[in-house]
PDB file of C-alpha atoms and ligand atoms in Angstrom:
ATOM      1  CA  MET A   1      25.694  -2.310 -12.252  1.00  0.00           C
ATOM      2  CA  LYS A   2      22.122  -1.071 -12.047  1.00  0.00           C
ATOM      3  CA  GLY A   3      21.193  -0.112  -8.517  1.00  0.00           C
ATOM      4  CA  VAL A   4      18.535  -1.001  -5.998  1.00  0.00           C
ATOM      5  CA  ILE A   5      15.844   1.400  -4.822  1.00  0.00           C
ATOM      6  CA  THR A   6      14.008   0.458  -1.635  1.00  0.00           C
ATOM      7  CA  ILE A   7      10.679   2.048  -0.749  1.00  0.00           C
ATOM      8  CA  ASP A   8       9.099   1.314   2.604  1.00  0.00           C
ATOM      9  CA  GLY A   9       6.033   2.685   4.279  1.00  0.00           C
ATOM     10  CA  PRO A  10       2.561   1.898   5.618  1.00  0.00           C
ATOM     11  CA  SER A  11      -0.464   0.693   3.609  1.00  0.00           C
ATOM     12  CA  GLY A  12      -1.918   3.153   1.171  1.00  0.00           C
ATOM     13  CA  ALA A  13       1.120   5.443   1.094  1.00  0.00           C
ATOM     14  CA  GLY A  14       1.342   4.944  -2.681  1.00  0.00           C
ATOM     15  CA  LYS A  15       4.391   2.663  -2.750  1.00  0.00           C
ATOM     16  CA  GLY A  16       3.001   0.330  -5.414  1.00  0.00           C
ATOM     17  CA  THR A  17       1.915   2.972  -7.912  1.00  0.00           C
ATOM     18  CA  VAL A  18       5.096   4.984  -7.515  1.00  0.00           C
ATOM     19  CA  SER A  19       7.405   1.952  -7.642  1.00  0.00           C
ATOM     20  CA  LYS A  20       5.854   0.645 -10.852  1.00  0.00           C
ATOM     21  CA  ILE A  21       6.292   3.977 -12.640  1.00  0.00           C
ATOM     22  CA  LEU A  22       9.810   4.377 -11.316  1.00  0.00           C
ATOM     23  CA  ALA A  23      10.798   0.880 -12.422  1.00  0.00           C
ATOM     24  CA  LYS A  24       9.432   1.517 -15.904  1.00  0.00           C
ATOM     25  CA  ARG A  25      11.223   4.862 -16.170  1.00  0.00           C
ATOM     26  CA  LEU A  26      14.555   3.338 -15.159  1.00  0.00           C
ATOM     27  CA  GLY A  27      14.184   0.015 -16.973  1.00  0.00           C
ATOM     28  CA  TYR A  28      14.314  -1.772 -13.613  1.00  0.00           C
ATOM     29  CA  GLN A  29      12.339  -4.728 -12.332  1.00  0.00           C
ATOM     30  CA  TYR A  30       9.631  -4.124  -9.756  1.00  0.00           C
ATOM     31  CA  LEU A  31       9.217  -6.301  -6.677  1.00  0.00           C
ATOM     32  CA  ASP A  32       6.103  -5.888  -4.551  1.00  0.00           C
ATOM     33  CA  THR A  33       7.135  -7.732  -1.386  1.00  0.00           C
ATOM     34  CA  GLY A  34       3.670  -7.310   0.161  1.00  0.00           C
ATOM     35  CA  ALA A  35       2.350  -9.491  -2.664  1.00  0.00           C
ATOM     36  CA  LEU A  36       4.687 -12.270  -1.476  1.00  0.00           C
ATOM     37  CA  TYR A  37       3.202 -12.158   2.040  1.00  0.00           C
ATOM     38  CA  ARG A  38      -0.284 -11.996   0.574  1.00  0.00           C
ATOM     39  CA  ALA A  39       0.476 -15.002  -1.655  1.00  0.00           C
ATOM     40  CA  VAL A  40       1.580 -17.034   1.365  1.00  0.00           C
ATOM     41  CA  ALA A  41      -1.554 -15.932   3.238  1.00  0.00           C
ATOM     42  CA  TRP A  42      -3.716 -17.019   0.296  1.00  0.00           C
ATOM     43  CA  LYS A  43      -2.091 -20.451   0.166  1.00  0.00           C
ATOM     44  CA  ALA A  44      -2.339 -20.890   3.947  1.00  0.00           C
ATOM     45  CA  ARG A  45      -6.050 -20.137   3.727  1.00  0.00           C
ATOM     46  CA  GLU A  46      -6.469 -22.626   0.849  1.00  0.00           C
ATOM     47  CA  GLU A  47      -4.777 -25.294   2.954  1.00  0.00           C
ATOM     48  CA  ASN A  48      -6.720 -24.389   6.100  1.00  0.00           C
ATOM     49  CA  ILE A  49      -3.538 -23.619   7.996  1.00  0.00           C
ATOM     50  CA  ASP A  50      -4.075 -21.685  11.208  1.00  0.00           C
ATOM     51  CA  PRO A  51      -2.286 -18.288  10.862  1.00  0.00           C
ATOM     52  CA  ASP A  52      -0.675 -18.812  14.289  1.00  0.00           C
ATOM     53  CA  ASN A  53       0.726 -22.225  13.374  1.00  0.00           C
ATOM     54  CA  GLU A  54       4.324 -21.230  12.653  1.00  0.00           C
ATOM     55  CA  PRO A  55       5.705 -24.747  12.035  1.00  0.00           C
ATOM     56  CA  ALA A  56       2.971 -25.482   9.469  1.00  0.00           C
ATOM     57  CA  LEU A  57       3.651 -22.149   7.748  1.00  0.00           C
ATOM     58  CA  ALA A  58       7.381 -22.871   7.751  1.00  0.00           C
ATOM     59  CA  ALA A  59       6.672 -26.184   6.022  1.00  0.00           C
ATOM     60  CA  LEU A  60       4.394 -24.444   3.518  1.00  0.00           C
ATOM     61  CA  LEU A  61       7.177 -21.999   2.661  1.00  0.00           C
ATOM     62  CA  LYS A  62       9.518 -24.840   1.780  1.00  0.00           C
ATOM     63  CA  GLU A  63       7.021 -26.099  -0.828  1.00  0.00           C
ATOM     64  CA  ILE A  64       5.343 -23.001  -2.204  1.00  0.00           C
ATOM     65  CA  ASP A  65       6.176 -21.769  -5.693  1.00  0.00           C
ATOM     66  CA  ILE A  66       5.509 -18.058  -6.186  1.00  0.00           C
ATOM     67  CA  SER A  67       6.168 -16.523  -9.579  1.00  0.00           C
ATOM     68  CA  PHE A  68       5.717 -13.089 -11.129  1.00  0.00           C
ATOM     69  CA  GLU A  69       5.164 -12.699 -14.833  1.00  0.00           C
ATOM     70  CA  GLY A  70       3.896  -9.757 -16.839  1.00  0.00           C
ATOM     71  CA  GLY A  71       2.396  -8.110 -13.769  1.00  0.00           C
ATOM     72  CA  ARG A  72       0.591 -11.301 -12.699  1.00  0.00           C
ATOM     73  CA  ILE A  73       1.392 -13.353  -9.618  1.00  0.00           C
ATOM     74  CA  CYS A  74       0.954 -17.106  -9.493  1.00  0.00           C
ATOM     75  CA  VAL A  75       1.028 -19.487  -6.533  1.00  0.00           C
ATOM     76  CA  ASP A  76       1.689 -23.106  -7.426  1.00  0.00           C
ATOM     77  CA  GLY A  77       0.327 -22.480 -10.914  1.00  0.00           C
ATOM     78  CA  THR A  78      -2.830 -20.562  -9.865  1.00  0.00           C
ATOM     79  CA  ASP A  79      -3.120 -16.911 -10.859  1.00  0.00           C
ATOM     80  CA  VAL A  80      -3.900 -15.099  -7.572  1.00  0.00           C
ATOM     81  CA  THR A  81      -3.379 -11.522  -8.801  1.00  0.00           C
ATOM     82  CA  SER A  82      -6.909 -10.427  -7.838  1.00  0.00           C
ATOM     83  CA  ALA A  83      -7.565 -12.943  -5.063  1.00  0.00           C
ATOM     84  CA  ILE A  84      -4.758 -11.564  -2.866  1.00  0.00           C
ATOM     85  CA  ARG A  85      -6.072  -7.970  -3.035  1.00  0.00           C
ATOM     86  CA  THR A  86      -8.970  -8.355  -0.620  1.00  0.00           C
ATOM     87  CA  ALA A  87      -9.215  -6.817   2.858  1.00  0.00           C
ATOM     88  CA  GLU A  88      -9.176 -10.343   4.284  1.00  0.00           C
ATOM     89  CA  MET A  89      -5.825 -11.143   2.625  1.00  0.00           C
ATOM     90  CA  GLY A  90      -4.469  -7.780   3.796  1.00  0.00           C
ATOM     91  CA  GLU A  91      -5.296  -8.701   7.375  1.00  0.00           C
ATOM     92  CA  LEU A  92      -4.112 -12.302   7.096  1.00  0.00           C
ATOM     93  CA  SER A  93      -0.826 -11.351   5.417  1.00  0.00           C
ATOM     94  CA  SER A  94      -0.130  -8.843   8.178  1.00  0.00           C
ATOM     95  CA  ARG A  95      -0.719 -11.542  10.817  1.00  0.00           C
ATOM     96  CA  ILE A  96       1.511 -14.191   9.245  1.00  0.00           C
ATOM     97  CA  SER A  97       4.221 -11.664   8.354  1.00  0.00           C
ATOM     98  CA  ALA A  98       4.878 -11.139  12.073  1.00  0.00           C
ATOM     99  CA  LEU A  99       6.196 -14.727  12.283  1.00  0.00           C
ATOM    100  CA  PRO A 100       9.998 -15.047  11.895  1.00  0.00           C
ATOM    101  CA  ALA A 101       9.669 -18.355   9.979  1.00  0.00           C
ATOM    102  CA  VAL A 102       7.520 -16.681   7.323  1.00  0.00           C
ATOM    103  CA  ARG A 103       9.939 -13.760   6.965  1.00  0.00           C
ATOM    104  CA  ALA A 104      12.922 -16.118   6.790  1.00  0.00           C
ATOM    105  CA  GLY A 105      11.166 -18.189   4.130  1.00  0.00           C
ATOM    106  CA  LEU A 106      10.690 -15.187   1.854  1.00  0.00           C
ATOM    107  CA  PHE A 107      14.020 -13.517   2.568  1.00  0.00           C
ATOM    108  CA  ALA A 108      16.236 -15.410   0.089  1.00  0.00           C
ATOM    109  CA  PHE A 109      13.940 -14.715  -2.871  1.00  0.00           C
ATOM    110  CA  GLN A 110      13.898 -10.972  -2.153  1.00  0.00           C
ATOM    111  CA  ARG A 111      17.592 -10.778  -1.386  1.00  0.00           C
ATOM    112  CA  ALA A 112      18.554 -12.623  -4.577  1.00  0.00           C
ATOM    113  CA  MET A 113      16.642 -10.094  -6.660  1.00  0.00           C
ATOM    114  CA  CYS A 114      18.435  -7.219  -4.935  1.00  0.00           C
ATOM    115  CA  LEU A 115      21.856  -8.735  -5.470  1.00  0.00           C
ATOM    116  CA  GLU A 116      21.187  -8.885  -9.212  1.00  0.00           C
ATOM    117  CA  GLY A 117      20.514  -5.120  -9.156  1.00  0.00           C
ATOM    118  CA  GLY A 118      18.197  -3.089 -11.343  1.00  0.00           C
ATOM    119  CA  VAL A 119      15.220  -3.370  -9.029  1.00  0.00           C
ATOM    120  CA  VAL A 120      12.699  -1.179  -7.276  1.00  0.00           C
ATOM    121  CA  ILE A 121      11.643  -3.147  -4.221  1.00  0.00           C
ATOM    122  CA  GLU A 122       8.868  -1.968  -1.918  1.00  0.00           C
ATOM    123  CA  GLY A 123       7.345  -3.129   1.350  1.00  0.00           C
ATOM    124  CA  ARG A 124       7.853  -2.692   5.087  1.00  0.00           C
ATOM    125  CA  ASP A 125      11.434  -3.872   5.645  1.00  0.00           C
ATOM    126  CA  THR A 126      13.146  -3.596   2.269  1.00  0.00           C
ATOM    127  CA  GLY A 127      15.547  -0.864   3.431  1.00  0.00           C
ATOM    128  CA  THR A 128      16.088  -2.260   6.915  1.00  0.00           C
ATOM    129  CA  ALA A 129      16.252  -6.063   6.544  1.00  0.00           C
ATOM    130  CA  VAL A 130      16.241  -7.065   2.864  1.00  0.00           C
ATOM    131  CA  PHE A 131      18.760  -4.560   1.498  1.00  0.00           C
ATOM    132  CA  PRO A 132      20.070  -2.483   4.406  1.00  0.00           C
ATOM    133  CA  GLU A 133      23.285  -1.620   2.569  1.00  0.00           C
ATOM    134  CA  GLY A 134      21.334   0.241  -0.131  1.00  0.00           C
ATOM    135  CA  LYS A 135      22.231   3.801  -1.130  1.00  0.00           C
ATOM    136  CA  ASN A 136      18.764   4.780  -2.334  1.00  0.00           C
ATOM    137  CA  LYS A 137      16.295   4.155   0.451  1.00  0.00           C
ATOM    138  CA  PHE A 138      12.959   5.924   0.753  1.00  0.00           C
ATOM    139  CA  TYR A 139      10.134   6.024   3.276  1.00  0.00           C
ATOM    140  CA  LEU A 140       6.817   6.956   1.730  1.00  0.00           C
ATOM    141  CA  ASP A 141       4.064   8.144   4.036  1.00  0.00           C
ATOM    142  CA  ALA A 142       0.688   9.921   4.044  1.00  0.00           C
ATOM    143  CA  THR A 143      -1.906  10.757   6.685  1.00  0.00           C
ATOM    144  CA  LEU A 144      -4.118   7.929   7.921  1.00  0.00           C
ATOM    145  CA  GLU A 145      -7.191   9.604   6.378  1.00  0.00           C
ATOM    146  CA  GLU A 146      -5.600   9.914   2.948  1.00  0.00           C
ATOM    147  CA  ARG A 147      -4.234   6.365   3.000  1.00  0.00           C
ATOM    148  CA  ALA A 148      -7.639   4.986   3.995  1.00  0.00           C
ATOM    149  CA  ARG A 149      -9.299   6.982   1.214  1.00  0.00           C
ATOM    150  CA  ARG A 150      -6.888   5.592  -1.386  1.00  0.00           C
ATOM    151  CA  ARG A 151      -7.238   2.016  -0.142  1.00  0.00           C
ATOM    152  CA  TYR A 152     -11.031   2.314  -0.035  1.00  0.00           C
ATOM    153  CA  GLU A 153     -11.102   3.484  -3.670  1.00  0.00           C
ATOM    154  CA  GLU A 154      -9.133   0.385  -4.649  1.00  0.00           C
ATOM    155  CA  LEU A 155     -11.257  -1.960  -2.556  1.00  0.00           C
ATOM    156  CA  MET A 156     -14.740  -0.730  -3.379  1.00  0.00           C
ATOM    157  CA  ALA A 157     -14.701  -2.047  -6.953  1.00  0.00           C
ATOM    158  CA  ARG A 158     -13.969  -5.525  -5.622  1.00  0.00           C
ATOM    159  CA  ASP A 159     -15.697  -5.586  -2.281  1.00  0.00           C
ATOM    160  CA  PRO A 160     -19.257  -4.198  -2.028  1.00  0.00           C
ATOM    161  CA  GLU A 161     -19.115  -4.524   1.773  1.00  0.00           C
ATOM    162  CA  ALA A 162     -16.134  -2.186   2.106  1.00  0.00           C
ATOM    163  CA  THR A 163     -16.732   1.178   3.820  1.00  0.00           C
ATOM    164  CA  LEU A 164     -14.347   4.039   4.452  1.00  0.00           C
ATOM    165  CA  GLU A 165     -14.686   3.655   8.243  1.00  0.00           C
ATOM    166  CA  LYS A 166     -13.948  -0.064   8.149  1.00  0.00           C
ATOM    167  CA  THR A 167     -11.008   0.482   5.782  1.00  0.00           C
ATOM    168  CA  MET A 168      -9.597   3.094   8.157  1.00  0.00           C
ATOM    169  CA  ASP A 169      -9.974   0.781  11.145  1.00  0.00           C
ATOM    170  CA  ASP A 170      -8.285  -2.077   9.264  1.00  0.00           C
ATOM    171  CA  ILE A 171      -5.376   0.132   8.231  1.00  0.00           C
ATOM    172  CA  LYS A 172      -4.932   1.428  11.778  1.00  0.00           C
ATOM    173  CA  LYS A 173      -4.813  -2.108  13.124  1.00  0.00           C
ATOM    174  CA  ARG A 174      -2.427  -3.238  10.408  1.00  0.00           C
ATOM    175  CA  ASP A 175      -0.098  -0.234  10.881  1.00  0.00           C
ATOM    176  CA  ALA A 176       0.097  -0.966  14.601  1.00  0.00           C
ATOM    177  CA  ARG A 177       0.856  -4.659  14.031  1.00  0.00           C
ATOM    178  CA  ASP A 178       3.372  -4.090  11.210  1.00  0.00           C
ATOM    179  CA  SER A 179       5.238  -1.452  13.248  1.00  0.00           C
ATOM    180  CA  SER A 180       5.264  -3.149  16.633  1.00  0.00           C
ATOM    181  CA  ARG A 181       6.266  -6.724  15.740  1.00  0.00           C
ATOM    182  CA  ASP A 182       9.700  -7.931  16.884  1.00  0.00           C
ATOM    183  CA  SER A 183      10.729  -9.336  13.517  1.00  0.00           C
ATOM    184  CA  ALA A 184      11.738  -6.626  10.994  1.00  0.00           C
ATOM    185  CA  PRO A 185       9.040  -4.075  11.916  1.00  0.00           C
ATOM    186  CA  LEU A 186       8.089  -1.209   9.645  1.00  0.00           C
ATOM    187  CA  MET A 187      10.301   1.733  10.602  1.00  0.00           C
ATOM    188  CA  LYS A 188      11.918   4.779   9.184  1.00  0.00           C
ATOM    189  CA  THR A 189      15.670   4.909   9.659  1.00  0.00           C
ATOM    190  CA  GLU A 190      17.946   7.934   9.409  1.00  0.00           C
ATOM    191  CA  ASP A 191      19.405   6.865   6.087  1.00  0.00           C
ATOM    192  CA  MET A 192      15.976   6.878   4.386  1.00  0.00           C
ATOM    193  CA  ILE A 193      14.611   9.888   2.542  1.00  0.00           C
ATOM    194  CA  TYR A 194      11.170  10.651   4.005  1.00  0.00           C
ATOM    195  CA  ILE A 195       8.441  11.691   1.579  1.00  0.00           C
ATOM    196  CA  ASP A 196       4.946  12.658   2.717  1.00  0.00           C
ATOM    197  CA  SER A 197       2.702  12.011  -0.286  1.00  0.00           C
ATOM    198  CA  THR A 198      -0.531  13.337   1.295  1.00  0.00           C
ATOM    199  CA  ASP A 199      -0.700  16.417  -0.917  1.00  0.00           C
ATOM    200  CA  LEU A 200       1.498  15.242  -3.761  1.00  0.00           C
ATOM    201  CA  SER A 201       0.527  13.731  -7.098  1.00  0.00           C
ATOM    202  CA  VAL A 202       2.089  10.442  -8.161  1.00  0.00           C
ATOM    203  CA  LYS A 203       4.154  12.364 -10.708  1.00  0.00           C
ATOM    204  CA  GLU A 204       5.492  14.677  -8.008  1.00  0.00           C
ATOM    205  CA  VAL A 205       6.496  11.765  -5.776  1.00  0.00           C
ATOM    206  CA  VAL A 206       8.277  10.031  -8.667  1.00  0.00           C
ATOM    207  CA  LYS A 207      10.102  13.272  -9.472  1.00  0.00           C
ATOM    208  CA  LYS A 208      11.219  13.698  -5.851  1.00  0.00           C
ATOM    209  CA  ILE A 209      12.614  10.165  -5.810  1.00  0.00           C
ATOM    210  CA  LEU A 210      14.402  10.615  -9.141  1.00  0.00           C
ATOM    211  CA  ASN A 211      15.958  13.836  -7.834  1.00  0.00           C
ATOM    212  CA  HIS A 212      17.371  12.046  -4.813  1.00  0.00           C
ATOM    213  CA  LEU A 213      18.912   9.088  -6.600  1.00  0.00           C
ATOM    214  CA  THR A 214      22.650   8.780  -6.218  1.00  0.00           C
TER     215      THR A 214
HETATM  216  O1  LIG B 301       1.873  -3.806   1.179  1.00  0.00           O
HETATM  217  P1  LIG B 301       0.748  -4.819   1.421  1.00  0.00           P
HETATM  218  O2  LIG B 301      -0.483  -4.204   2.009  1.00  0.00           O
HETATM  219  O3  LIG B 301       0.438  -5.603   0.191  1.00  0.00           O
HETATM  220  O4  LIG B 301       1.369  -5.839   2.497  1.00  0.00           O
HETATM  221  C1  LIG B 301       0.592  -6.831   3.102  1.00  0.00           C
HETATM  222  C2  LIG B 301       1.201  -7.198   4.448  1.00  0.00           C
HETATM  223  O5  LIG B 301       2.431  -7.892   4.256  1.00  0.00           O
HETATM  224  C3  LIG B 301       1.536  -6.034   5.366  1.00  0.00           C
HETATM  225  O6  LIG B 301       0.447  -5.672   6.204  1.00  0.00           O
HETATM  226  C4  LIG B 301       2.700  -6.540   6.180  1.00  0.00           C
HETATM  227  C5  LIG B 301       3.345  -7.566   5.295  1.00  0.00           C
HETATM  228  N1  LIG B 301       4.607  -7.105   4.702  1.00  0.00           N
HETATM  229  C6  LIG B 301       5.737  -7.238   5.461  1.00  0.00           C
HETATM  230  O7  LIG B 301       5.661  -7.671   6.600  1.00  0.00           O
HETATM  231  N2  LIG B 301       6.950  -6.902   4.939  1.00  0.00           N
HETATM  232  C7  LIG B 301       7.053  -6.405   3.707  1.00  0.00           C
HETATM  233  N3  LIG B 301       8.253  -6.085   3.223  1.00  0.00           N
HETATM  234  C8  LIG B 301       5.880  -6.234   2.913  1.00  0.00           C
HETATM  235  C9  LIG B 301       4.656  -6.576   3.454  1.00  0.00           C
END
């Protein structure tokens, strides 16, 4: 059976870029779990649901239909691929992802993909909560400055109000929230291979991961 590769780490560490290339190289599927949380955040905003209203979000999760196809993500039939990539959705997804009901609602979808095998799955808890029994678990990191720079480059095309300082502040806040929540926080465990991508090219990171695969 094809395996499962989990890649966790903070925003801007390069998980998405690296995971996509890796998945292509190996003929695996790619699952961006952050996009799932962003999709829920987008729908909650559409429905004017307060991000602290856990029961309403739990109800939303029972109804919502999230699908991935050809690199696009759709929520209840609407293509939200670009709409979920704003700083606002980054912040909102981080807030709602701290709620156990939201995590529970997305768990089965992620877990089912892992059990089928042949997947590169990336996020904050893929190696700790979604697929803890995995043999190929990685933690991808970079300095705060480098991560903010990368995220700012992505954002500036879409958001003329974005600045490097604001992006860095947002990332700092999000890192703190994602790492300190009670429910499946972002953390590096001893069975994960740690890679600092600050001074590495994407190609070098991919090579390191390929070299570690068992
Ligand atoms: O990776 P990202 O920036 O697209 O993720 C958006 C938010 O979703 C992130 O701040 C925290 C949450 N998230 C999570 O809680 N667990 C995951 N496995 C992936 C993302």
